[in-house]
XYZ file of C-alpha atoms in Angstrom:
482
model
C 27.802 5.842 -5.721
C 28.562 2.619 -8.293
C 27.441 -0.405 -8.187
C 30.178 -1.709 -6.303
C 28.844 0.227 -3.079
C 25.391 -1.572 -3.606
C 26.975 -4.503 -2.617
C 27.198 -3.681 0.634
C 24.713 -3.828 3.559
C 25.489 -1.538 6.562
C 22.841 -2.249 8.885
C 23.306 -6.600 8.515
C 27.117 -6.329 8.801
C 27.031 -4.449 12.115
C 24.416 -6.991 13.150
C 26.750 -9.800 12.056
C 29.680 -8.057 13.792
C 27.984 -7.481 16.966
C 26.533 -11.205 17.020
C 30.339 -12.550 17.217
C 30.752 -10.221 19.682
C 29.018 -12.470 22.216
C 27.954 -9.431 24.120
C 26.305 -9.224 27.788
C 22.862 -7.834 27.495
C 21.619 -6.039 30.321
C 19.606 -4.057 28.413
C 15.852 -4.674 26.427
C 14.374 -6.556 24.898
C 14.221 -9.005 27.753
C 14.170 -12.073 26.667
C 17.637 -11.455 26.247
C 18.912 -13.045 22.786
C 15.865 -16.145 23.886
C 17.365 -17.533 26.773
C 14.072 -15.891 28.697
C 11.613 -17.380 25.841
C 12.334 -20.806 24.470
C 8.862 -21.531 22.882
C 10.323 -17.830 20.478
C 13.175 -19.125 19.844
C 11.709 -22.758 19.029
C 9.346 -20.458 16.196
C 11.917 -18.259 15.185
C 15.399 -20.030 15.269
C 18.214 -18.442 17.221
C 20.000 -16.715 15.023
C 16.083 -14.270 14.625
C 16.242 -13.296 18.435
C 19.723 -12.972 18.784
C 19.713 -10.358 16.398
C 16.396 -8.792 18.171
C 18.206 -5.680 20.174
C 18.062 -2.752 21.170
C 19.560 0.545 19.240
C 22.949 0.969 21.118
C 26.457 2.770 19.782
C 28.009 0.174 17.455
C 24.022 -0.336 15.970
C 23.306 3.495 15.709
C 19.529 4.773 16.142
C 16.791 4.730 13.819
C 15.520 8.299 15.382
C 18.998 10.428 14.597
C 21.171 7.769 12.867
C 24.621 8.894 12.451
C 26.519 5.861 11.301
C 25.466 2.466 10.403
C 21.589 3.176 9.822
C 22.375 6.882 7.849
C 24.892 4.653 5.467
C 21.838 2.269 4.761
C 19.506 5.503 4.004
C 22.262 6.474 1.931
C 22.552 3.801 -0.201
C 18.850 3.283 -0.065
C 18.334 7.024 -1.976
C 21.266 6.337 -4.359
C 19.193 3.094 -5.391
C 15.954 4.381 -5.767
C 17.564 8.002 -7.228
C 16.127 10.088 -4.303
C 17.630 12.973 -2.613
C 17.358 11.047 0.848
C 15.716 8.022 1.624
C 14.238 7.124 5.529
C 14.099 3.345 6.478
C 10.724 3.135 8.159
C 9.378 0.530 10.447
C 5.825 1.052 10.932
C 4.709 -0.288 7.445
C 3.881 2.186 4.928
C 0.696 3.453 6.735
C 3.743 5.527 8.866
C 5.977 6.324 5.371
C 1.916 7.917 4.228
C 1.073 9.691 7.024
C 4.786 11.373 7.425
C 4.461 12.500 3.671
C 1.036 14.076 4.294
C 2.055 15.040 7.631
C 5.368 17.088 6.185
C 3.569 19.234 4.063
C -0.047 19.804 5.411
C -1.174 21.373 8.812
C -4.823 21.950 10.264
C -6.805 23.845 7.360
C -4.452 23.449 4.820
C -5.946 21.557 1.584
C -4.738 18.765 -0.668
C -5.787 17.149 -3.957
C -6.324 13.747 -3.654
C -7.974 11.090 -5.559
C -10.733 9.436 -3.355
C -9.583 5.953 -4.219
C -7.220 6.438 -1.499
C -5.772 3.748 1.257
C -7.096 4.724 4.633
C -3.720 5.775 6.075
C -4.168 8.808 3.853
C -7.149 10.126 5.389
C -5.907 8.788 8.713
C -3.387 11.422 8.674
C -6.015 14.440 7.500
C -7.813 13.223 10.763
C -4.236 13.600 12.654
C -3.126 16.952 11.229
C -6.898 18.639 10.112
C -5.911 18.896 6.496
C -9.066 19.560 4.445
C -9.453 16.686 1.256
C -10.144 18.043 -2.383
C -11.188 14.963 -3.999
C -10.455 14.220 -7.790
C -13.390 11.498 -7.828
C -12.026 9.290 -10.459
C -13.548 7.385 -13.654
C -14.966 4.232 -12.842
C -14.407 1.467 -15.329
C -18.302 0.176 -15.274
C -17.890 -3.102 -16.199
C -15.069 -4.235 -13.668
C -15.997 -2.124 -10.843
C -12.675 -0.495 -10.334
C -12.210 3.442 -9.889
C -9.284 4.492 -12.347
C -6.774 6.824 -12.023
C -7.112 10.964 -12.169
C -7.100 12.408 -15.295
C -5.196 15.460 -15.574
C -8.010 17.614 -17.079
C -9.878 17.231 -13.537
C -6.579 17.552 -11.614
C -6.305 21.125 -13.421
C -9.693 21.922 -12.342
C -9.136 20.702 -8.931
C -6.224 23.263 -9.152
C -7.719 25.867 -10.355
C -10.831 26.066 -8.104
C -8.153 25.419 -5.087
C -5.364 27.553 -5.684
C -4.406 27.712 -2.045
C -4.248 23.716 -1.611
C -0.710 22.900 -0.765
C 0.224 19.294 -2.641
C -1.348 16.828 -4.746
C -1.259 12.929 -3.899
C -1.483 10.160 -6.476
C -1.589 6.607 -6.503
C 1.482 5.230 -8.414
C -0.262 2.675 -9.214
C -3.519 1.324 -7.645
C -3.876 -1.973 -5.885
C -5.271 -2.884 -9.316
C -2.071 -1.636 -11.181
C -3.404 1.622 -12.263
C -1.636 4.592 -13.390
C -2.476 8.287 -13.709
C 0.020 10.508 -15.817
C 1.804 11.379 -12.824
C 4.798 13.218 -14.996
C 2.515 15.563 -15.627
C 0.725 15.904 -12.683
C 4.149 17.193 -11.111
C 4.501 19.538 -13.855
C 1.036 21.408 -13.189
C 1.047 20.791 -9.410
C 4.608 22.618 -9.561
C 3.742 25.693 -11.636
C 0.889 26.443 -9.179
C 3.407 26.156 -6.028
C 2.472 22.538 -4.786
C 4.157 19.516 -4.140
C 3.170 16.139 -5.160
C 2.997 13.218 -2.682
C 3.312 9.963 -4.163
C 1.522 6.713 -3.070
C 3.401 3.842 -4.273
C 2.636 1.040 -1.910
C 2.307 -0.740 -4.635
C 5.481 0.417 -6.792
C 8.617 -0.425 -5.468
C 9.589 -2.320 -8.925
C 8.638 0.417 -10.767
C 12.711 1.456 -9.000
C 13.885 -1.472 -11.069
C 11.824 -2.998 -13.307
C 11.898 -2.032 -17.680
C 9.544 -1.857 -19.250
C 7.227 -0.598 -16.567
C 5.277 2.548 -15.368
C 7.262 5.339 -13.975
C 8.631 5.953 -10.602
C 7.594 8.882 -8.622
C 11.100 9.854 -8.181
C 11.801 9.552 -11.906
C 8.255 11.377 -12.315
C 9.290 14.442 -10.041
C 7.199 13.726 -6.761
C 8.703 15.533 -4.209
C 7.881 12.264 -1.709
C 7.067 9.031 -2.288
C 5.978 5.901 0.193
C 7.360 2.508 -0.855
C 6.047 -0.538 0.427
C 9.568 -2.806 0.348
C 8.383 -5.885 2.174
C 5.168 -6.017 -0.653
C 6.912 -6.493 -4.045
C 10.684 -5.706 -2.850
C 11.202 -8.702 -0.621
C 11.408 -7.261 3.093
C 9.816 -8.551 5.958
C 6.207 -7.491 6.648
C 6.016 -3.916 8.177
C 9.274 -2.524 6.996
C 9.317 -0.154 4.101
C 10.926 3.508 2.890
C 9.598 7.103 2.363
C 11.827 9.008 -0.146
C 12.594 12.776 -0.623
C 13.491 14.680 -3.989
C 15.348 17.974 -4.118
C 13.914 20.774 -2.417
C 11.924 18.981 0.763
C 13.877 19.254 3.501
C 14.644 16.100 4.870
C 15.966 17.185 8.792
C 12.038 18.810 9.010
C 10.741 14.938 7.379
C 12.777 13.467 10.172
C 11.405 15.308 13.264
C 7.716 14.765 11.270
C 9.012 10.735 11.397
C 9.940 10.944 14.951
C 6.451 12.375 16.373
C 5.347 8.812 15.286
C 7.619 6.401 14.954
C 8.760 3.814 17.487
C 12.062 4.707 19.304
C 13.023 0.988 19.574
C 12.930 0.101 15.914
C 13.517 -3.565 15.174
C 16.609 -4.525 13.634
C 15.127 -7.470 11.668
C 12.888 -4.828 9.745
C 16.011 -2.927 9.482
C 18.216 -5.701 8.319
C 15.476 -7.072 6.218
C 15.471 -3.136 4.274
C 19.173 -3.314 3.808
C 19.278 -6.665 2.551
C 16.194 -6.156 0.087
C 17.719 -2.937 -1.205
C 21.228 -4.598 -1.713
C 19.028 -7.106 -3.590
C 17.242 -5.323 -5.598
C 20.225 -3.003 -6.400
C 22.115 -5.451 -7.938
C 19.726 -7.837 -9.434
C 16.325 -5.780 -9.332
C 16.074 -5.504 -13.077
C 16.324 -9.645 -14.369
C 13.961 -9.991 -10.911
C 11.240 -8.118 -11.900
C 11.793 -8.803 -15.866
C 10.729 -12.823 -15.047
C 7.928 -11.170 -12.804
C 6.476 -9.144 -15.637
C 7.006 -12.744 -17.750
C 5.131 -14.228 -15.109
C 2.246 -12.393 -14.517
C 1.780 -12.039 -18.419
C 1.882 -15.766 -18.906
C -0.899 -16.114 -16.729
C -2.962 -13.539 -17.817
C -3.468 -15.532 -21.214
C -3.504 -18.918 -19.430
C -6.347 -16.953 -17.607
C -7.751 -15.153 -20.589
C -8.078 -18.735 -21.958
C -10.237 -20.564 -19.444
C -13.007 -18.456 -20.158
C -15.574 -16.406 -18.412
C -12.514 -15.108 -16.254
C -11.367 -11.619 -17.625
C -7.603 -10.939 -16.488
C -6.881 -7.673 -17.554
C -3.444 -5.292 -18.305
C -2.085 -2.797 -20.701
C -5.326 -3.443 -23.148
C -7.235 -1.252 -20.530
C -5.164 1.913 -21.511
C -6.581 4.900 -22.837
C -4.244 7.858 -22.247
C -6.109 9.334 -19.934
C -7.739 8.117 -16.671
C -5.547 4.841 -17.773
C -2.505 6.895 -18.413
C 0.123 2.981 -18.242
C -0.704 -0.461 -16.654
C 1.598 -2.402 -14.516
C 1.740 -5.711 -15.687
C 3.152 -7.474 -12.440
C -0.446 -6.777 -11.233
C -2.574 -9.790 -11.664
C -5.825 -8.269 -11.517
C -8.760 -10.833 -12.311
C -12.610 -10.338 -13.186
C -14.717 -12.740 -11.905
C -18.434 -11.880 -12.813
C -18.171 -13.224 -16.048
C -18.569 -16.754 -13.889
C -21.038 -15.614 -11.701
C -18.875 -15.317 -8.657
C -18.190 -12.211 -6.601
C -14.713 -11.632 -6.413
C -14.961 -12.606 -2.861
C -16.240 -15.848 -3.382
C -13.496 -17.084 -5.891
C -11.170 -15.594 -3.251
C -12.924 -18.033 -0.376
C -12.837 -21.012 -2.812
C -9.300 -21.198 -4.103
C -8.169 -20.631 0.180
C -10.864 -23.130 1.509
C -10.531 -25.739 -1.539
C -7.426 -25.086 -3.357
C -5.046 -24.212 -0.348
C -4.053 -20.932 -2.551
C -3.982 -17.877 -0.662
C -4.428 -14.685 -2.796
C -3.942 -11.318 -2.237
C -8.093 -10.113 -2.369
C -10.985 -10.493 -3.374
C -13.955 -7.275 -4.207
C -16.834 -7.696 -5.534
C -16.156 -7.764 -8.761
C -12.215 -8.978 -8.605
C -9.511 -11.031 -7.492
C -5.862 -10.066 -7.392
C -3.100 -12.384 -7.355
C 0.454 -10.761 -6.192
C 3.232 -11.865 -8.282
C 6.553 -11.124 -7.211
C 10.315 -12.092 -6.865
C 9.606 -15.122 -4.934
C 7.143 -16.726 -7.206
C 7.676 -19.514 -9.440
C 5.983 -21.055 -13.046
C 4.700 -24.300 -11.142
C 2.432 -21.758 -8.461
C 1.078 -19.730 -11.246
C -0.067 -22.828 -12.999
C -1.137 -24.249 -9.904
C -3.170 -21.174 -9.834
C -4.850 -20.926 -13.165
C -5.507 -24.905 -13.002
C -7.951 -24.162 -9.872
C -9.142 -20.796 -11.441
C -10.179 -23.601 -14.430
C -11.503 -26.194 -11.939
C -13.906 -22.900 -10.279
C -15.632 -21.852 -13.328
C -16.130 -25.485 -14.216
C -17.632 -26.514 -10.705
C -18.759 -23.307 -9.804
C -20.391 -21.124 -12.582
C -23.681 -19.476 -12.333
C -26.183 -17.307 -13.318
C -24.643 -13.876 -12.515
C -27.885 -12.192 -12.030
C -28.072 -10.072 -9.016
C -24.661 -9.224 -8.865
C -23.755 -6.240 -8.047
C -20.482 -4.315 -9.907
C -18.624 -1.561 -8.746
C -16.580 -0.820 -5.737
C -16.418 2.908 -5.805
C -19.040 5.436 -5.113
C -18.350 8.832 -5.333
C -18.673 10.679 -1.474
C -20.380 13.947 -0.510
C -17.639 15.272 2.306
C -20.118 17.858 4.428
C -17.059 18.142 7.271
C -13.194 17.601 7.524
C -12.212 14.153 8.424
C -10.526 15.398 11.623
C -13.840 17.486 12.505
C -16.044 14.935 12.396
C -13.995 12.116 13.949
C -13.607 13.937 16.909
C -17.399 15.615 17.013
C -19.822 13.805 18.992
C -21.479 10.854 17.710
C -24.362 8.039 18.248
C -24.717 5.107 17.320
C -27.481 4.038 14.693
C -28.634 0.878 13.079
C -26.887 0.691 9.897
C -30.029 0.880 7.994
C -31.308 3.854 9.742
C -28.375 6.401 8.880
C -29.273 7.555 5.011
C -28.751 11.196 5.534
C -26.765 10.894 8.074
C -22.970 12.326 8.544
C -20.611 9.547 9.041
C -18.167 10.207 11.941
C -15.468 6.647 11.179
C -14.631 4.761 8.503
C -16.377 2.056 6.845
C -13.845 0.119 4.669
C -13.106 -3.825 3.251
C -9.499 -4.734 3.554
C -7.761 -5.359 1.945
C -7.556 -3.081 -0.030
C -8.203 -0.568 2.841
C -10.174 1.833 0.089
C -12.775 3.394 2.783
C -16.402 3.050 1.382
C -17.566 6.016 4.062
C -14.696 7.980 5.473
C -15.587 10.792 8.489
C -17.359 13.601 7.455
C -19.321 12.067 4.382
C -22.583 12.039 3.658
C -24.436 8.129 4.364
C -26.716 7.297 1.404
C -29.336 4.309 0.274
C -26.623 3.255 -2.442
C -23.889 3.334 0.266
C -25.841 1.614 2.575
C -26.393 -1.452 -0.005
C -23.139 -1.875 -0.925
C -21.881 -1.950 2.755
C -24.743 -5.193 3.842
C -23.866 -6.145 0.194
C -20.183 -6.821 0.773
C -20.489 -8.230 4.108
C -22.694 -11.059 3.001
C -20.297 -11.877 0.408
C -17.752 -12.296 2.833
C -15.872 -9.368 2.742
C -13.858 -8.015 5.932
C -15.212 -5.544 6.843
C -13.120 -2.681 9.135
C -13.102 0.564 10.418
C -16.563 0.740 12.609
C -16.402 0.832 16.374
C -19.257 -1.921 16.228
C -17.278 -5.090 15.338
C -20.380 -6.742 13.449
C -20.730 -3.360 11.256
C -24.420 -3.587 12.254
C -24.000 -0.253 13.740
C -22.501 3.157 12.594
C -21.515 5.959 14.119
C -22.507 9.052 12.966
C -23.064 12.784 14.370
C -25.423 14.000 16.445
């Protein structure tokens, strides 16, 4: 394909064909095009739920697309250089769980780094995959686990010859890489394939000048979160497939998840943001990078604040930084990460991405413009003047390295009580303990509960982190196994 096919948008202009149309419905959804909800259509405009149908002949269907939708996929692989692309609608948390789900069944083993988003031991709880973790370098001072070093991924290999793929983060939510190209290269001399996470990487399609793609790397699938830095709506996003997977096998793996009435805003929204990005993804994401690096010295400057990038690397467990990532300490001011987080929503009407206890993170992307990012370091200036203390007490670090005593699908499933948070050092943990975002589980099912666990868990939630994953809504209570 050329550039010249990029222009066009498959899935929109049979959407804006059939809207002309002035079709009948007497099919779903049924609020049929709005006329049935008026206080929608007063939120969303009428032009959104007239376009909110169902998968019929001239609109194809997401679950065996043959036309309009397989087009889209099309030019959606040529774009990102994939074999085949799938359009997914249930976020990346689907894209993750039908890459893990494609290659690993009930025993089977895969190398992972624990610093993974909860949707990737989700699906070892779904399919009874056993996890080899690579337990990653922690950078001491900020707190944040790093990426795996190939040295340990060889190990990992060597002492599990029969594990069946390798995942990797492509980059962290902190804008971490690992040296993914040759990751691929050992995981594919000892027969495995390589998974890659890159929820966080969808400019690395587009962008100069940045880390490499997973695609470009050699992953044999990758998950790309299009509505985070590519410009989709919320919950819409793409799993890709090199050469060699078999993509009709992906597709049935899809379809034993996936919604059969997939929305065709999400699936607009894709073939818009990849026409976008196809044709002006590069200049985009060059003004990001500008962007984000601006503020990192405005940052730098204030004081106290450390906002870090491509200093950090190392070659190793830092293999490349992506510098779109606007990853912020905040100890040096005696805040939590948390804290600053609370204070630039509740005082400063500026909604970041997260905040940990030792960071924030500010998303730049294509919609951004100079006059929020100054708006942003001016309050960041305005905190540490108003708000800087004493950092003693603080605690740093957001990663602690698990003992796993049972699978993740074995122990979600085995029978559990419920104990008093404080009382379960020793214990087996049988569901996930996590703050999201980021959705990094502290305790996943099937790890071992320690005192240092234990602290950081009552430690985060009275900094005001959100805490997620427990049955017990307060996280006063954990289940474990009996």
């Amino acid at each position: 394909m050329n550039r010249e096919d990029q222009k066009r948008a498959p899935i929109y202009e049979a959407l804006e064909k059939f809207r002309k149309q002035r079709v009948v419905p007497f099919d779903v959804p049924g609020h049929k095009r709005g006329r049935g909800n008026p206080e929608l259509v007063e939120l969303l405009g009428e032009k959104c739920v007239g376009i909110d149908v169902n998968s019929m002949k001239p609109l194809d269907n997401l679950c065996h697309p043959v036309s309009v939708i397989r087009d889209a996929e099309e030019l959606a692989a040529d774009a990102f250089h994939a074999e085949h692309a799938f359009l997914m609608v249930g976020g990346t948390t689907s894209a993750v769980q039908s890459m893990i789900l494609s290659v690993c069944k009930r025993g089977d083993k895969i190398i992972l780094p624990r610093n993974v988003h909860k949707s990737a031991i989700n699906a070892l709880v779904l399919c009874g995959a056993i996890p080899v973790y690579v337990n990653p370098e922690v950078n001491p001072k900020l707190g944040i686990s790093l990426g795996m070093e190939v040295p340990c991924v060889e190990q990992a290999i060597k002492e599990n010859p029969d594990a069946v793929a390798v995942l990797v983060n492509n980059p962290t939510y902190y804008g971490i890489c690992s040296d993914i190209r040759s990751i691929v290269k050992l995981a594919h001399a000892h027969g495995m394939k390589v998974l890659a996470d890159e929820a966080h990487g969808t400019h690395l399609y587009f962008g100069k000048n940045l880390p490499v793609s997973g695609m470009e790397a050699g992953a044999d699938l990758a998950a790309i979160s299009m509505h985070k830095s590519g410009g989709s709506l919320t919950q819409s996003s793409i799993l890709l497939v090199n050469k060699g997977v078999n993509a009709d096998y992906v597709r049935q793996i899809i379809n034993l998840t996936q919604t059969t009435s997939a929305s065709y805003l999400l699936l607009s929204s894709l073939d818009i943001s990849r026409r976008n990005l196809a044709l002006r993804g590069e200049e985009s994401f060059a003004k990001v990078s500008e962007m984000a690096e601006y503020a990192r010295n405005e940052i730098n400057n204030i004081g106290g604040y450390y906002a870090y990038g491509k200093d950090l690397i190392n070659g190793t467990s830092i293999y490349d930084y992506d510098v779109t990532k606007l990853s912020i300490y905040t100890l040096g001011i005696g805040l939590a990460g948390i804290e600053v987080y609370d204070l630039l929503r509740d005082e400063y009407d500026i909604q970041i991405e997260f905040g940990d206890i030792c960071n924030i993170l500010a998303y730049i992307s294509i919609g951004d413009r100079t006059q929020d990012i100054e708006r942003l370091v001016g309050a960041l200036a305005d905190i540490a003047r108003l708000y800087k203390k004493d950092k003693a007490g603080l605690l740093s670090g957001e990663y602690i390295a698990p003992k796993v005593i049972r699978s993740p699908q074995e122990a979600f499933y085995a029978e559990k009580k419920s104990l008093q948070i404080r009382e379960t050092s020793g214990c087996i943990s049988g569901e996930f303990v996590m703050c999201y975002p980021p959705g990094i589980p502290i305790l996943a099912p099937g790890e071992m509960i320690t005192d240092e666990i234990i602290e950081y868990i009552i430690y985060a939630k009275e900094k005001g982190c959100s805490m997620q994953g427990t049955e017990d809504p307060a996280v006063e209570h954990l289940m474990v196994l009996v």
